[in-house]
Amino acid sequence: MLIRLKTIPGIGPKTAIILVVLTGGFERFSSAGKLCSYAGLTTMIRQSGSSVKEPPRISEIGNQKLRDLLFMCSFNACKYNKACRDLYERIVARGKSKKPALIAVCNELLKQAFCCC
């Protein structure tokens, strides 16, 4: 499992070990979406009628260590992982700021890791 995780560009050996430890070997999750929710990388929309409309943000509920780890890996993934680089460039080209684009790259990295294991 660790060898397959290390083949993903942007995820190194230490990151692979921590991913396996924090997710329980990916066996607790039946889908990549549930894993992303566990990490707190899914968006939360706060809206109430027509008066309260806040921009979507990531959930504060989730594993902070996993989220921080993936955010740091997203910088390297934008350089070396073609799928992540394309996603990042597409989001920035639409006029979004760089931080939501990096969070989307984190989400993509976690989905790639789930598919490898």
GROMACS .gro file of N, CA and C in nm:
model
  351
    1MET      N    1   0.082  -0.119   0.000
    1MET     CA    2   0.000   0.000   0.000
    1MET      C    3   0.087   0.126   0.000
    2LEU      N    4   0.193   0.126   0.082
    2LEU     CA    5   0.279   0.244   0.088
    2LEU      C    6   0.350   0.268  -0.044
    3ILE      N    7   0.390   0.160  -0.109
    3ILE     CA    8   0.460   0.174  -0.237
    3ILE      C    9   0.369   0.238  -0.341
    4ARG      N   10   0.242   0.197  -0.341
    4ARG     CA   11   0.148   0.256  -0.438
    4ARG      C   12   0.121   0.402  -0.408
    5LEU      N   13   0.114   0.439  -0.280
    5LEU     CA   14   0.091   0.579  -0.245
    5LEU      C   15   0.208   0.667  -0.285
    6LYS      N   16   0.330   0.614  -0.272
    6LYS     CA   17   0.449   0.692  -0.306
    6LYS      C   18   0.462   0.715  -0.456
    7THR      N   19   0.386   0.641  -0.537
    7THR     CA   20   0.392   0.662  -0.682
    7THR      C   21   0.312   0.784  -0.725
    8ILE      N   22   0.228   0.836  -0.639
    8ILE     CA   23   0.150   0.956  -0.672
    8ILE      C   24   0.242   1.077  -0.663
    9PRO      N   25   0.259   1.153  -0.772
    9PRO     CA   26   0.344   1.273  -0.765
    9PRO      C   27   0.286   1.375  -0.667
   10GLY      N   28   0.367   1.415  -0.571
   10GLY     CA   29   0.323   1.510  -0.470
   10GLY      C   30   0.310   1.447  -0.333
   11ILE      N   31   0.310   1.314  -0.327
   11ILE     CA   32   0.302   1.243  -0.199
   11ILE      C   33   0.434   1.169  -0.179
   12GLY      N   34   0.502   1.203  -0.069
   12GLY     CA   35   0.631   1.142  -0.039
   12GLY      C   36   0.617   1.027   0.058
   13PRO      N   37   0.730   0.970   0.099
   13PRO     CA   38   0.725   0.855   0.189
   13PRO      C   39   0.666   0.886   0.327
   14LYS      N   40   0.701   1.000   0.384
   14LYS     CA   41   0.647   1.035   0.516
   14LYS      C   42   0.498   1.063   0.507
   15THR      N   43   0.458   1.130   0.402
   15THR     CA   44   0.316   1.160   0.382
   15THR      C   45   0.237   1.032   0.364
   16ALA      N   46   0.293   0.936   0.291
   16ALA     CA   47   0.223   0.809   0.267
   16ALA      C   48   0.202   0.735   0.400
   17ILE      N   49   0.302   0.735   0.484
   17ILE     CA   50   0.290   0.666   0.614
   17ILE      C   51   0.183   0.733   0.699
   18ILE      N   52   0.186   0.865   0.704
   18ILE     CA   53   0.089   0.937   0.786
   18ILE      C   54  -0.053   0.920   0.731
   19LEU      N   55  -0.067   0.917   0.598
   19LEU     CA   56  -0.198   0.893   0.538
   19LEU      C   57  -0.254   0.758   0.579
   20VAL      N   58  -0.171   0.657   0.575
   20VAL     CA   59  -0.217   0.523   0.612
   20VAL      C   60  -0.254   0.517   0.759
   21VAL      N   61  -0.176   0.582   0.844
   21VAL     CA   62  -0.204   0.580   0.988
   21VAL      C   63  -0.332   0.657   1.020
   22LEU      N   64  -0.345   0.777   0.966
   22LEU     CA   65  -0.461   0.861   1.000
   22LEU      C   66  -0.592   0.809   0.942
   23THR      N   67  -0.586   0.735   0.833
   23THR     CA   68  -0.709   0.686   0.771
   23THR      C   69  -0.736   0.540   0.803
   24GLY      N   70  -0.650   0.478   0.882
   24GLY     CA   71  -0.671   0.338   0.916
   24GLY      C   72  -0.655   0.247   0.797
   25GLY      N   73  -0.562   0.279   0.711
   25GLY     CA   74  -0.538   0.196   0.593
   25GLY      C   75  -0.647   0.210   0.488
   26PHE      N   76  -0.723   0.316   0.492
   26PHE     CA   77  -0.832   0.346   0.398
   26PHE      C   78  -0.946   0.244   0.405
   27GLU      N   79  -0.946   0.159   0.507
   27GLU     CA   80  -1.049   0.056   0.515
   27GLU      C   81  -1.177   0.104   0.582
   28ARG      N   82  -1.170   0.216   0.652
   28ARG     CA   83  -1.290   0.267   0.720
   28ARG      C   84  -1.383   0.340   0.626
   29PHE      N   85  -1.339   0.365   0.502
   29PHE     CA   86  -1.416   0.449   0.411
   29PHE      C   87  -1.457   0.368   0.289
   30SER      N   88  -1.584   0.381   0.252
   30SER     CA   89  -1.634   0.307   0.136
   30SER      C   90  -1.625   0.387   0.007
   31SER      N   91  -1.601   0.518   0.017
   31SER     CA   92  -1.589   0.599  -0.104
   31SER      C   93  -1.490   0.713  -0.078
   32ALA      N   94  -1.443   0.771  -0.187
   32ALA     CA   95  -1.349   0.882  -0.177
   32ALA      C   96  -1.417   1.005  -0.118
   33GLY      N   97  -1.545   1.022  -0.146
   33GLY     CA   98  -1.619   1.136  -0.092
   33GLY      C   99  -1.627   1.132   0.061
   34LYS      N  100  -1.645   1.013   0.115
   34LYS     CA  101  -1.650   1.000   0.261
   34LYS      C  102  -1.514   1.028   0.322
   35LEU      N  103  -1.409   0.988   0.252
   35LEU     CA  104  -1.273   1.016   0.299
   35LEU      C  105  -1.246   1.167   0.298
   36CYS      N  106  -1.291   1.235   0.193
   36CYS     CA  107  -1.273   1.380   0.185
   36CYS      C  108  -1.352   1.451   0.294
   37SER      N  109  -1.470   1.399   0.327
   37SER     CA  110  -1.548   1.457   0.437
   37SER      C  111  -1.478   1.437   0.570
   38TYR      N  112  -1.416   1.320   0.589
   38TYR     CA  113  -1.342   1.293   0.711
   38TYR      C  114  -1.225   1.390   0.726
   39ALA      N  115  -1.161   1.423   0.615
   39ALA     CA  116  -1.048   1.516   0.620
   39ALA      C  117  -1.095   1.660   0.635
   40GLY      N  118  -1.221   1.688   0.610
   40GLY     CA  119  -1.273   1.824   0.621
   40GLY      C  120  -1.247   1.905   0.496
   41LEU      N  121  -1.236   1.840   0.381
   41LEU     CA  122  -1.207   1.910   0.256
   41LEU      C  123  -1.331   1.936   0.171
   42THR      N  124  -1.447   1.899   0.220
   42THR     CA  125  -1.569   1.926   0.145
   42THR      C  126  -1.621   2.065   0.179
   43THR      N  127  -1.693   2.125   0.087
   43THR     CA  128  -1.741   2.261   0.109
   43THR      C  129  -1.871   2.261   0.188
   44MET      N  130  -1.886   2.364   0.268
   44MET     CA  131  -2.008   2.384   0.346
   44MET      C  132  -2.070   2.515   0.298
   45ILE      N  133  -2.196   2.511   0.262
   45ILE     CA  134  -2.267   2.629   0.217
   45ILE      C  135  -2.356   2.676   0.330
   46ARG      N  136  -2.340   2.800   0.370
   46ARG     CA  137  -2.423   2.858   0.476
   46ARG      C  138  -2.522   2.952   0.411
   47GLN      N  139  -2.648   2.914   0.416
   47GLN     CA  140  -2.752   2.994   0.353
   47GLN      C  141  -2.880   2.978   0.434
   48SER      N  142  -2.949   3.089   0.451
   48SER     CA  143  -3.075   3.087   0.522
   48SER      C  144  -3.169   3.184   0.452
   49GLY      N  145  -3.259   3.131   0.376
   49GLY     CA  146  -3.354   3.215   0.304
   49GLY      C  147  -3.283   3.304   0.204
   50SER      N  148  -3.324   3.431   0.201
   50SER     CA  149  -3.261   3.522   0.106
   50SER      C  150  -3.167   3.621   0.174
   51SER      N  151  -3.161   3.619   0.307
   51SER     CA  152  -3.081   3.720   0.376
   51SER      C  153  -2.938   3.674   0.406
   52VAL      N  154  -2.918   3.548   0.435
   52VAL     CA  155  -2.785   3.499   0.471
   52VAL      C  156  -2.730   3.415   0.358
   53LYS      N  157  -2.631   3.469   0.288
   53LYS     CA  158  -2.566   3.395   0.181
   53LYS      C  159  -2.416   3.418   0.193
   54GLU      N  160  -2.348   3.323   0.252
   54GLU     CA  161  -2.203   3.332   0.266
   54GLU      C  162  -2.137   3.248   0.156
   55PRO      N  163  -2.018   3.286   0.116
   55PRO     CA  164  -1.948   3.205   0.016
   55PRO      C  165  -1.914   3.067   0.073
   56PRO      N  166  -1.909   2.965  -0.011
   56PRO     CA  167  -1.876   2.831   0.040
   56PRO      C  168  -1.735   2.826   0.098
   57ARG      N  169  -1.722   2.754   0.207
   57ARG     CA  170  -1.594   2.736   0.273
   57ARG      C  171  -1.575   2.588   0.303
   58ILE      N  172  -1.451   2.549   0.334
   58ILE     CA  173  -1.431   2.410   0.373
   58ILE      C  174  -1.478   2.391   0.515
   59SER      N  175  -1.513   2.269   0.548
   59SER     CA  176  -1.564   2.237   0.679
   59SER      C  177  -1.453   2.245   0.782
   60GLU      N  178  -1.483   2.305   0.897
   60GLU     CA  179  -1.386   2.309   1.007
   60GLU      C  180  -1.386   2.176   1.082
   61ILE      N  181  -1.490   2.098   1.061
   61ILE     CA  182  -1.499   1.968   1.124
   61ILE      C  183  -1.419   1.870   1.038
   62GLY      N  184  -1.331   1.799   1.097
   62GLY     CA  185  -1.250   1.703   1.023
   62GLY      C  186  -1.113   1.692   1.086
   63ASN      N  187  -1.032   1.608   1.028
   63ASN     CA  188  -0.899   1.582   1.081
   63ASN      C  189  -0.805   1.694   1.037
   64GLN      N  190  -0.768   1.779   1.130
   64GLN     CA  191  -0.684   1.896   1.100
   64GLN      C  192  -0.545   1.854   1.054
   65LYS      N  193  -0.487   1.750   1.113
   65LYS     CA  194  -0.354   1.706   1.073
   65LYS      C  195  -0.354   1.658   0.928
   66LEU      N  196  -0.456   1.584   0.891
   66LEU     CA  197  -0.466   1.533   0.754
   66LEU      C  198  -0.484   1.648   0.656
   67ARG      N  199  -0.565   1.745   0.693
   67ARG     CA  200  -0.588   1.860   0.607
   67ARG      C  201  -0.460   1.942   0.588
   68ASP      N  202  -0.387   1.965   0.697
   68ASP     CA  203  -0.261   2.040   0.689
   68ASP      C  204  -0.158   1.966   0.604
   69LEU      N  205  -0.151   1.836   0.623
   69LEU     CA  206  -0.056   1.754   0.548
   69LEU      C  207  -0.086   1.761   0.399
   70LEU      N  208  -0.211   1.747   0.362
   70LEU     CA  209  -0.247   1.751   0.221
   70LEU      C  210  -0.228   1.889   0.161
   71PHE      N  211  -0.249   1.994   0.242
   71PHE     CA  212  -0.231   2.129   0.190
   71PHE      C  213  -0.084   2.153   0.154
   72MET      N  214   0.007   2.104   0.237
   72MET     CA  215   0.150   2.119   0.207
   72MET      C  216   0.188   2.036   0.085
   73CYS      N  217   0.127   1.920   0.069
   73CYS     CA  218   0.156   1.836  -0.047
   73CYS      C  219   0.099   1.895  -0.176
   74SER      N  220  -0.002   1.979  -0.164
   74SER     CA  221  -0.065   2.034  -0.284
   74SER      C  222   0.029   2.125  -0.361
   75PHE      N  223   0.126   2.187  -0.294
   75PHE     CA  224   0.221   2.273  -0.365
   75PHE      C  225   0.307   2.191  -0.461
   76ASN      N  226   0.358   2.077  -0.413
   76ASN     CA  227   0.438   1.991  -0.500
   76ASN      C  228   0.351   1.925  -0.606
   77ALA      N  229   0.228   1.892  -0.570
   77ALA     CA  230   0.139   1.828  -0.666
   77ALA      C  231   0.108   1.922  -0.782
   78CYS      N  232   0.100   2.051  -0.755
   78CYS     CA  233   0.075   2.148  -0.863
   78CYS      C  234   0.192   2.154  -0.960
   79LYS      N  235   0.311   2.119  -0.915
   79LYS     CA  236   0.427   2.120  -1.002
   79LYS      C  237   0.443   1.989  -1.079
   80TYR      N  238   0.424   1.875  -1.011
   80TYR     CA  239   0.463   1.747  -1.068
   80TYR      C  240   0.349   1.654  -1.107
   81ASN      N  241   0.228   1.678  -1.058
   81ASN     CA  242   0.114   1.592  -1.088
   81ASN      C  243   0.030   1.659  -1.196
   82LYS      N  244   0.022   1.598  -1.313
   82LYS     CA  245  -0.045   1.661  -1.427
   82LYS      C  246  -0.193   1.688  -1.399
   83ALA      N  247  -0.263   1.591  -1.340
   83ALA     CA  248  -0.405   1.609  -1.312
   83ALA      C  249  -0.428   1.724  -1.214
   84CYS      N  250  -0.344   1.732  -1.112
   84CYS     CA  251  -0.357   1.840  -1.014
   84CYS      C  252  -0.320   1.975  -1.074
   85ARG      N  253  -0.217   1.976  -1.156
   85ARG     CA  254  -0.176   2.102  -1.219
   85ARG      C  255  -0.286   2.154  -1.312
   86ASP      N  256  -0.347   2.065  -1.390
   86ASP     CA  257  -0.456   2.106  -1.479
   86ASP      C  258  -0.575   2.159  -1.400
   87LEU      N  259  -0.608   2.092  -1.290
   87LEU     CA  260  -0.719   2.137  -1.206
   87LEU      C  261  -0.690   2.275  -1.147
   88TYR      N  262  -0.569   2.293  -1.096
   88TYR     CA  263  -0.529   2.421  -1.036
   88TYR      C  264  -0.536   2.533  -1.140
   89GLU      N  265  -0.481   2.510  -1.257
   89GLU     CA  266  -0.480   2.614  -1.361
   89GLU      C  267  -0.622   2.645  -1.409
   90ARG      N  268  -0.707   2.543  -1.417
   90ARG     CA  269  -0.845   2.565  -1.461
   90ARG      C  270  -0.922   2.651  -1.361
   91ILE      N  271  -0.902   2.627  -1.233
   91ILE     CA  272  -0.973   2.703  -1.130
   91ILE      C  273  -0.922   2.846  -1.124
   92VAL      N  274  -0.790   2.865  -1.133
   92VAL     CA  275  -0.734   3.000  -1.129
   92VAL      C  276  -0.774   3.078  -1.254
   93ALA      N  277  -0.785   3.009  -1.368
   93ALA     CA  278  -0.825   3.076  -1.492
   93ALA      C  279  -0.969   3.125  -1.486
   94ARG      N  280  -1.052   3.060  -1.404
   94ARG     CA  281  -1.191   3.104  -1.389
   94ARG      C  282  -1.204   3.226  -1.300
   95GLY      N  283  -1.092   3.270  -1.241
   95GLY     CA  284  -1.095   3.391  -1.160
   95GLY      C  285  -1.099   3.366  -1.011
   96LYS      N  286  -1.093   3.242  -0.968
   96LYS     CA  287  -1.091   3.211  -0.826
   96LYS      C  288  -0.951   3.242  -0.770
   97SER      N  289  -0.944   3.260  -0.640
   97SER     CA  290  -0.813   3.285  -0.580
   97SER      C  291  -0.736   3.152  -0.569
   98LYS      N  292  -0.610   3.163  -0.529
   98LYS     CA  293  -0.524   3.046  -0.529
   98LYS      C  294  -0.553   2.948  -0.416
   99LYS      N  295  -0.601   2.996  -0.303
   99LYS     CA  296  -0.626   2.906  -0.190
   99LYS      C  297  -0.738   2.805  -0.219
  100PRO      N  298  -0.854   2.847  -0.273
  100PRO     CA  299  -0.954   2.745  -0.308
  100PRO      C  300  -0.904   2.648  -0.414
  101ALA      N  301  -0.817   2.694  -0.502
  101ALA     CA  302  -0.761   2.605  -0.602
  101ALA      C  303  -0.670   2.502  -0.536
  102LEU      N  304  -0.593   2.543  -0.437
  102LEU     CA  305  -0.506   2.449  -0.365
  102LEU      C  306  -0.588   2.350  -0.283
  103ILE      N  307  -0.700   2.393  -0.230
  103ILE     CA  308  -0.787   2.302  -0.156
  103ILE      C  309  -0.849   2.200  -0.250
  104ALA      N  310  -0.883   2.241  -0.371
  104ALA     CA  311  -0.933   2.147  -0.470
  104ALA      C  312  -0.825   2.046  -0.508
  105VAL      N  313  -0.700   2.091  -0.512
  105VAL     CA  314  -0.588   1.999  -0.539
  105VAL      C  315  -0.572   1.901  -0.423
  106CYS      N  316  -0.591   1.946  -0.300
  106CYS     CA  317  -0.588   1.855  -0.184
  106CYS      C  318  -0.694   1.747  -0.198
  107ASN      N  319  -0.812   1.788  -0.236
  107ASN     CA  320  -0.922   1.695  -0.257
  107ASN      C  321  -0.887   1.594  -0.365
  108GLU      N  322  -0.827   1.640  -0.474
  108GLU     CA  323  -0.788   1.552  -0.583
  108GLU      C  324  -0.679   1.454  -0.539
  109LEU      N  325  -0.582   1.501  -0.461
  109LEU     CA  326  -0.476   1.413  -0.410
  109LEU      C  327  -0.534   1.302  -0.322
  110LEU      N  328  -0.629   1.339  -0.238
  110LEU     CA  329  -0.690   1.240  -0.150
  110LEU      C  330  -0.770   1.138  -0.229
  111LYS      N  331  -0.836   1.182  -0.334
  111LYS     CA  332  -0.909   1.088  -0.421
  111LYS      C  333  -0.814   0.995  -0.494
  112GLN      N  334  -0.701   1.047  -0.540
  112GLN     CA  335  -0.601   0.963  -0.606
  112GLN      C  336  -0.544   0.861  -0.507
  113ALA      N  337  -0.519   0.902  -0.385
  113ALA     CA  338  -0.467   0.811  -0.283
  113ALA      C  339  -0.569   0.701  -0.252
  114PHE      N  340  -0.697   0.738  -0.247
  114PHE     CA  341  -0.801   0.638  -0.219
  114PHE      C  342  -0.810   0.537  -0.333
  115CYS      N  343  -0.796   0.584  -0.455
  115CYS     CA  344  -0.805   0.493  -0.570
  115CYS      C  345  -0.686   0.399  -0.577
  116CYS      N  346  -0.570   0.442  -0.529
  116CYS     CA  347  -0.451   0.356  -0.532
  116CYS      C  348  -0.460   0.242  -0.431
  117CYS      N  349  -0.533   0.263  -0.324
  117CYS     CA  350  -0.536   0.162  -0.218
  117CYS      C  351  -0.659   0.082  -0.218
   0.00000   0.00000   0.00000
